JSON list of C-alpha atoms in Angstrom, two decimals:
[
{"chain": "A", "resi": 1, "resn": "UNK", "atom": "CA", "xyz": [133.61, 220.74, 132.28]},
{"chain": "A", "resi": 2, "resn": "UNK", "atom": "CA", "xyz": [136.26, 223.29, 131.68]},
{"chain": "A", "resi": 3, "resn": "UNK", "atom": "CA", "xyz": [136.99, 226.96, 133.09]},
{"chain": "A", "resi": 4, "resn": "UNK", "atom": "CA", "xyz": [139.70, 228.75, 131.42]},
{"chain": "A", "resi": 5, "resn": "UNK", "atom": "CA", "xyz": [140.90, 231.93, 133.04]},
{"chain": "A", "resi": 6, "resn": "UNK", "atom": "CA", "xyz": [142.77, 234.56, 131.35]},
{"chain": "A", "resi": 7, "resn": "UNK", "atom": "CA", "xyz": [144.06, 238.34, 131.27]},
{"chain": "A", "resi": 8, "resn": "UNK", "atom": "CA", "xyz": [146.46, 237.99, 134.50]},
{"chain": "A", "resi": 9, "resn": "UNK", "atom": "CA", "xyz": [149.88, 239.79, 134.30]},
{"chain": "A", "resi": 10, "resn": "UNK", "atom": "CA", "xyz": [152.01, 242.46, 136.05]},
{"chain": "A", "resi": 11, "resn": "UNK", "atom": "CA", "xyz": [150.95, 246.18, 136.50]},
{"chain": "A", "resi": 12, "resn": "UNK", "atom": "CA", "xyz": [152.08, 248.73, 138.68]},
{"chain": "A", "resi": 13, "resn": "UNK", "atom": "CA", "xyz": [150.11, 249.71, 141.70]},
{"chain": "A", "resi": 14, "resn": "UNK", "atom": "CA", "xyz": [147.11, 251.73, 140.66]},
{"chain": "A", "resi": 15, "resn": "UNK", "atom": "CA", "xyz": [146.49, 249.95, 137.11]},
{"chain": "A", "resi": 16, "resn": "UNK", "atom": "CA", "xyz": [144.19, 248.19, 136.04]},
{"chain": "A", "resi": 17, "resn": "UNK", "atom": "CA", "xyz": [143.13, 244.15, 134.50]},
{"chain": "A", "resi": 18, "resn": "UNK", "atom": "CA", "xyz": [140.35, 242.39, 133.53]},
{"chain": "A", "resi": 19, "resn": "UNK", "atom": "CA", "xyz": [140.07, 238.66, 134.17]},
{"chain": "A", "resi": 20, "resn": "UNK", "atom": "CA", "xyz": [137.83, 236.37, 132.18]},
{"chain": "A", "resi": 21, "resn": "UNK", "atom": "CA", "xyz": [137.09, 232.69, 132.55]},
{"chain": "A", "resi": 22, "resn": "UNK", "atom": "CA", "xyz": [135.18, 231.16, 129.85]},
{"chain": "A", "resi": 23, "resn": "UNK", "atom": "CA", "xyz": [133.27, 227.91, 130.65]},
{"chain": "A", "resi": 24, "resn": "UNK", "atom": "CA", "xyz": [132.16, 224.90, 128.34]},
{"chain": "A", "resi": 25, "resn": "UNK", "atom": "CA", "xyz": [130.47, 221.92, 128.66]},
{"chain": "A", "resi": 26, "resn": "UNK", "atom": "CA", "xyz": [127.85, 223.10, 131.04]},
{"chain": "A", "resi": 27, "resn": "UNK", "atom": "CA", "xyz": [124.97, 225.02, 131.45]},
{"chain": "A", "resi": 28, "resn": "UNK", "atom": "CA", "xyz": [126.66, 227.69, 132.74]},
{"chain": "A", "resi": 29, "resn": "UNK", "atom": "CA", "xyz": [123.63, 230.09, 133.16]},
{"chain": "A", "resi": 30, "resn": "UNK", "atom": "CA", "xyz": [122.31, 228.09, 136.00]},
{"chain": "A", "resi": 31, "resn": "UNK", "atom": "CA", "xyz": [125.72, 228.17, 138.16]},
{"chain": "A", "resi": 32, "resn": "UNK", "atom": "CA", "xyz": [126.99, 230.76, 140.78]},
{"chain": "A", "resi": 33, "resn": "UNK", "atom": "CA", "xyz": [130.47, 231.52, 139.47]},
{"chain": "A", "resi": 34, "resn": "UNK", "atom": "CA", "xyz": [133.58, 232.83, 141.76]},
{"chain": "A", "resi": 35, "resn": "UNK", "atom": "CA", "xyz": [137.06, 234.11, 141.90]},
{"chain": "A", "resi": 36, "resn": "UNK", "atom": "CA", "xyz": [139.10, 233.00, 144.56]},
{"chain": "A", "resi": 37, "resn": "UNK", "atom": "CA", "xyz": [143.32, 234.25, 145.02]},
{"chain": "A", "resi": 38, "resn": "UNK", "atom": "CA", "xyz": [146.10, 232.68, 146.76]},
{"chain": "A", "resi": 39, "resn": "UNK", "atom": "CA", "xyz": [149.26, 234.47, 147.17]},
{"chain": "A", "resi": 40, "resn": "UNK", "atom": "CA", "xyz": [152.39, 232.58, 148.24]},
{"chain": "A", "resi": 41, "resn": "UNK", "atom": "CA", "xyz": [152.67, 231.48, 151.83]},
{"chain": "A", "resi": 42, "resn": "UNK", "atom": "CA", "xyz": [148.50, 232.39, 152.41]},
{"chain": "A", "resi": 43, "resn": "UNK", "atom": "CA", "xyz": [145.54, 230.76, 152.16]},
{"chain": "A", "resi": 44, "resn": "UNK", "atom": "CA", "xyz": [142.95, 230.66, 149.35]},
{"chain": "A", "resi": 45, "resn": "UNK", "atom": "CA", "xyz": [140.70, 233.54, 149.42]},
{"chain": "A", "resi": 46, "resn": "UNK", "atom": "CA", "xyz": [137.38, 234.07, 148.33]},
{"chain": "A", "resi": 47, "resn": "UNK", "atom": "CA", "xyz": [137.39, 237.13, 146.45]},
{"chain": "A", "resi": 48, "resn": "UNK", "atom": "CA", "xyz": [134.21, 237.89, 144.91]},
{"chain": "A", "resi": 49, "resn": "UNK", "atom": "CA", "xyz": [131.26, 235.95, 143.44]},
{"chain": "A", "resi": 50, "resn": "UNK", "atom": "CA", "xyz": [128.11, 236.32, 141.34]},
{"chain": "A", "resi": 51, "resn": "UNK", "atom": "CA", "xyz": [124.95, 234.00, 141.39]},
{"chain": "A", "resi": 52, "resn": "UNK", "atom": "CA", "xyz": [122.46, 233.23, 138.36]},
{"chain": "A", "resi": 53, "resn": "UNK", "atom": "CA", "xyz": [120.33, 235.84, 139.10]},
{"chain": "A", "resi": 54, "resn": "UNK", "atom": "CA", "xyz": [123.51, 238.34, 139.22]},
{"chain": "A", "resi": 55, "resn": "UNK", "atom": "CA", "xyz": [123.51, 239.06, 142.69]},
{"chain": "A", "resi": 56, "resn": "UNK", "atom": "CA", "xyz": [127.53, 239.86, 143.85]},
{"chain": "A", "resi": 57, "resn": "UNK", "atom": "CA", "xyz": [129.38, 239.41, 146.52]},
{"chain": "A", "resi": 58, "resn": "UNK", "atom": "CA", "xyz": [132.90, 240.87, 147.54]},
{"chain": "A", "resi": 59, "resn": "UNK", "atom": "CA", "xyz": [136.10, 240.45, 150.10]},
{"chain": "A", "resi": 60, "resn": "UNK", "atom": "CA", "xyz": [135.84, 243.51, 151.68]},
{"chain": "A", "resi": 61, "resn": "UNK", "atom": "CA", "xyz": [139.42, 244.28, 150.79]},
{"chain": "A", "resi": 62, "resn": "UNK", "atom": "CA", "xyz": [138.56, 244.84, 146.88]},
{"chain": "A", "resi": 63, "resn": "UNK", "atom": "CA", "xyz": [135.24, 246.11, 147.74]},
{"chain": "A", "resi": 64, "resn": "UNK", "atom": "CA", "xyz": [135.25, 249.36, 145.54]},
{"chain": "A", "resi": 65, "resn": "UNK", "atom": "CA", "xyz": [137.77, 248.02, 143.38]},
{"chain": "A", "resi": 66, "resn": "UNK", "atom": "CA", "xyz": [136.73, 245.00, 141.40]},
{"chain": "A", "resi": 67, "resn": "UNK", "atom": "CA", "xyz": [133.83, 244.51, 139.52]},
{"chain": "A", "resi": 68, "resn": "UNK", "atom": "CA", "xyz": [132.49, 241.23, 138.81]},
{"chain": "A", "resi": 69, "resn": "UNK", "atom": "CA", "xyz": [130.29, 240.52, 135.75]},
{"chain": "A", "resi": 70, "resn": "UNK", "atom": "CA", "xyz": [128.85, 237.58, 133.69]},
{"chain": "A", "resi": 71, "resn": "UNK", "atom": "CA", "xyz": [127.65, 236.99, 129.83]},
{"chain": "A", "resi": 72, "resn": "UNK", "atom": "CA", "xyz": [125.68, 234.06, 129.85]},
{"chain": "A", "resi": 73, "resn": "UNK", "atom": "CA", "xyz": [125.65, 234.02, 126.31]},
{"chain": "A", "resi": 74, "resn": "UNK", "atom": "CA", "xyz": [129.28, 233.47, 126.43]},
{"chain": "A", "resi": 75, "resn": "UNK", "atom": "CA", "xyz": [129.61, 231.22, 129.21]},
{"chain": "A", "resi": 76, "resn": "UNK", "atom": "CA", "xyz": [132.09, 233.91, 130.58]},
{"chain": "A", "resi": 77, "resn": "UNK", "atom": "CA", "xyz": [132.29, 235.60, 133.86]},
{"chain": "A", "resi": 78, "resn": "UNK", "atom": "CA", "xyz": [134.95, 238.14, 134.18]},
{"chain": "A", "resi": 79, "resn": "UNK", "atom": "CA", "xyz": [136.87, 240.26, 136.84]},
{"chain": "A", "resi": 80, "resn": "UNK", "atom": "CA", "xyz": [137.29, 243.92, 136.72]},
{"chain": "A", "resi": 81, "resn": "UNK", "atom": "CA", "xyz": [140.55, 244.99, 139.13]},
{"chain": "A", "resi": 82, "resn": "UNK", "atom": "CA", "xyz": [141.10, 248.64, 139.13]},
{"chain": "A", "resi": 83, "resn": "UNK", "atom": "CA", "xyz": [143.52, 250.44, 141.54]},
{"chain": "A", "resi": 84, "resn": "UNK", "atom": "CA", "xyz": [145.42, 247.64, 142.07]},
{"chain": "A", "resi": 85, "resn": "UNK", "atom": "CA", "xyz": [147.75, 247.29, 144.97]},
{"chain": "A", "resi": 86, "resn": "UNK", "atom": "CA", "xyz": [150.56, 245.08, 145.73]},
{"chain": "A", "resi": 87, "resn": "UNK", "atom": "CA", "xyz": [148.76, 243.06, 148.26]},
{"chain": "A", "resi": 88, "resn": "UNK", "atom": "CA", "xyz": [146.35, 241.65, 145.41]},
{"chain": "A", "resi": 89, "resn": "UNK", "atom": "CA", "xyz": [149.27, 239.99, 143.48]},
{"chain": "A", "resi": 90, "resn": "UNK", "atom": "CA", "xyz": [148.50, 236.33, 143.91]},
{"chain": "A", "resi": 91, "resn": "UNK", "atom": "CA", "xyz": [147.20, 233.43, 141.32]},
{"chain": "A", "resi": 92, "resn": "UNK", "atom": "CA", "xyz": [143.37, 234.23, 140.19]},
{"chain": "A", "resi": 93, "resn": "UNK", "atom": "CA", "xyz": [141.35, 231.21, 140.06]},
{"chain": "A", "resi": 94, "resn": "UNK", "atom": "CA", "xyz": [137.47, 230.90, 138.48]},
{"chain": "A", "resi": 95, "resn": "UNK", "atom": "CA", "xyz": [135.23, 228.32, 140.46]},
{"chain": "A", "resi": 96, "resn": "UNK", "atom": "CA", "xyz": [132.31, 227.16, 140.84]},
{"chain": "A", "resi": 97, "resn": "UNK", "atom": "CA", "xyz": [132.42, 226.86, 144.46]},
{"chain": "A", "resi": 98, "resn": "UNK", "atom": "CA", "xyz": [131.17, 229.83, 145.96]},
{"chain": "A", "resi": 99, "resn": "UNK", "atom": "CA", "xyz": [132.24, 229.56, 149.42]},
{"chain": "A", "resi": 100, "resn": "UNK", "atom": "CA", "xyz": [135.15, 230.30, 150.52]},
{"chain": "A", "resi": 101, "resn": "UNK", "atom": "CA", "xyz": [137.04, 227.94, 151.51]},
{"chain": "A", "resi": 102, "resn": "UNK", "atom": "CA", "xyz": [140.91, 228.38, 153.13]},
{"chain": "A", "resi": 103, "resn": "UNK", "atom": "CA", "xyz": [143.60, 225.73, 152.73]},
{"chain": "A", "resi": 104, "resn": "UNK", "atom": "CA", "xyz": [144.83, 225.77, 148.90]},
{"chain": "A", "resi": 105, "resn": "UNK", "atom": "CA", "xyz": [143.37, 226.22, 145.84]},
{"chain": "A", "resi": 106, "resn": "UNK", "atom": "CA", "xyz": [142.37, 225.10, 143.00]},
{"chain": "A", "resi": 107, "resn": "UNK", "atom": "CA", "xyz": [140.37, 223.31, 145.64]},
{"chain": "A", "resi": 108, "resn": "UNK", "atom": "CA", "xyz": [139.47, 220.73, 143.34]},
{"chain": "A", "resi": 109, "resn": "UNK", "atom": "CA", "xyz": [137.22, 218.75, 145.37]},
{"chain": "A", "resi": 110, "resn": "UNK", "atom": "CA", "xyz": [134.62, 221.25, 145.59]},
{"chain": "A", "resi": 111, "resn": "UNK", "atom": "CA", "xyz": [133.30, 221.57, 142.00]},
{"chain": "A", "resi": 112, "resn": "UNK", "atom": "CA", "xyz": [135.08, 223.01, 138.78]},
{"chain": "A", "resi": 113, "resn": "UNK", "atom": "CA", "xyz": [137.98, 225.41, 139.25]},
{"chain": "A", "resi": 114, "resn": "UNK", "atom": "CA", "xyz": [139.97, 227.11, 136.20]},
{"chain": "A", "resi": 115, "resn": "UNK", "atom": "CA", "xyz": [143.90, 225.78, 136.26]},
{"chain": "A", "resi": 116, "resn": "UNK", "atom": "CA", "xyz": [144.71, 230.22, 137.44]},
{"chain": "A", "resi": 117, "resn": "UNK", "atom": "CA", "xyz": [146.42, 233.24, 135.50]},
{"chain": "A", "resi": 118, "resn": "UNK", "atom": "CA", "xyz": [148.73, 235.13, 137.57]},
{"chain": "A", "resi": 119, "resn": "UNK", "atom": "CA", "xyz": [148.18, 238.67, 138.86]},
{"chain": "A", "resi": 120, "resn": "UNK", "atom": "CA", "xyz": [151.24, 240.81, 139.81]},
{"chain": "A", "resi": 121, "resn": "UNK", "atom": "CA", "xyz": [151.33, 244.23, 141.03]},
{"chain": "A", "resi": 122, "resn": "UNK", "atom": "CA", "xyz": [154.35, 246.40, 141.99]}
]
């Protein structure tokens, strides 16, 4: 199983990316997908999540502000950051461990996590 996140860099506060992870060598249409964050010196974060069925879920700090989305037919789920702010710069990660979870991530002990792309705002 791989996840392979992409689409992190630096914008200024306000801007705008979109994250993808693209997944392969599973049946991705049958997994909840997430996208955790750790900045330096915190914890992982659970950021935002979408099951099978396409139900979402979001940190109430990006609530508004993110969008997260999956094509099944691509084995891609992606992240949608508008208005960014400083406080969301931190390394992205895609998961399939919903939960969240604290400590450090990739948390590689609960199921598949993408190696991270880097998000910077200033």
């Amino acid at each position: 199983v791989q996840l392979v996140e992409s689409g992190g860099g630096s914008v200024q506060a306000g801007g705008s990316l979109r994250l993808t992870c693209t997944a392969s060598e599973f049946r991705f249409d049958d997994w909840d997908m997430a996208w955790h964050r750790q900045a330096p010196g915190n914890q992982c974060e659970l950021v935002s999540t979408i099951n099978s069925a396409g139900g979402t879920y979001y940190l109430g700090s990006v609530q508004g502000r993110f969008t997260i989305s999956r094509d099944n037919a691509k084995n891609t789920v992606y992240l949608q950051m508008t208005s960014l702010k400083p406080e969301d710069t931190a390394a992205y990660y895609c998961a399939t461990h919903t939960l969240a979870l604290g400590g450090n991530c990739p948390a590689t002990a609960f199921g598949y996590w993408g190696q991270g792309t880097q998000v910077t705002v200033s």
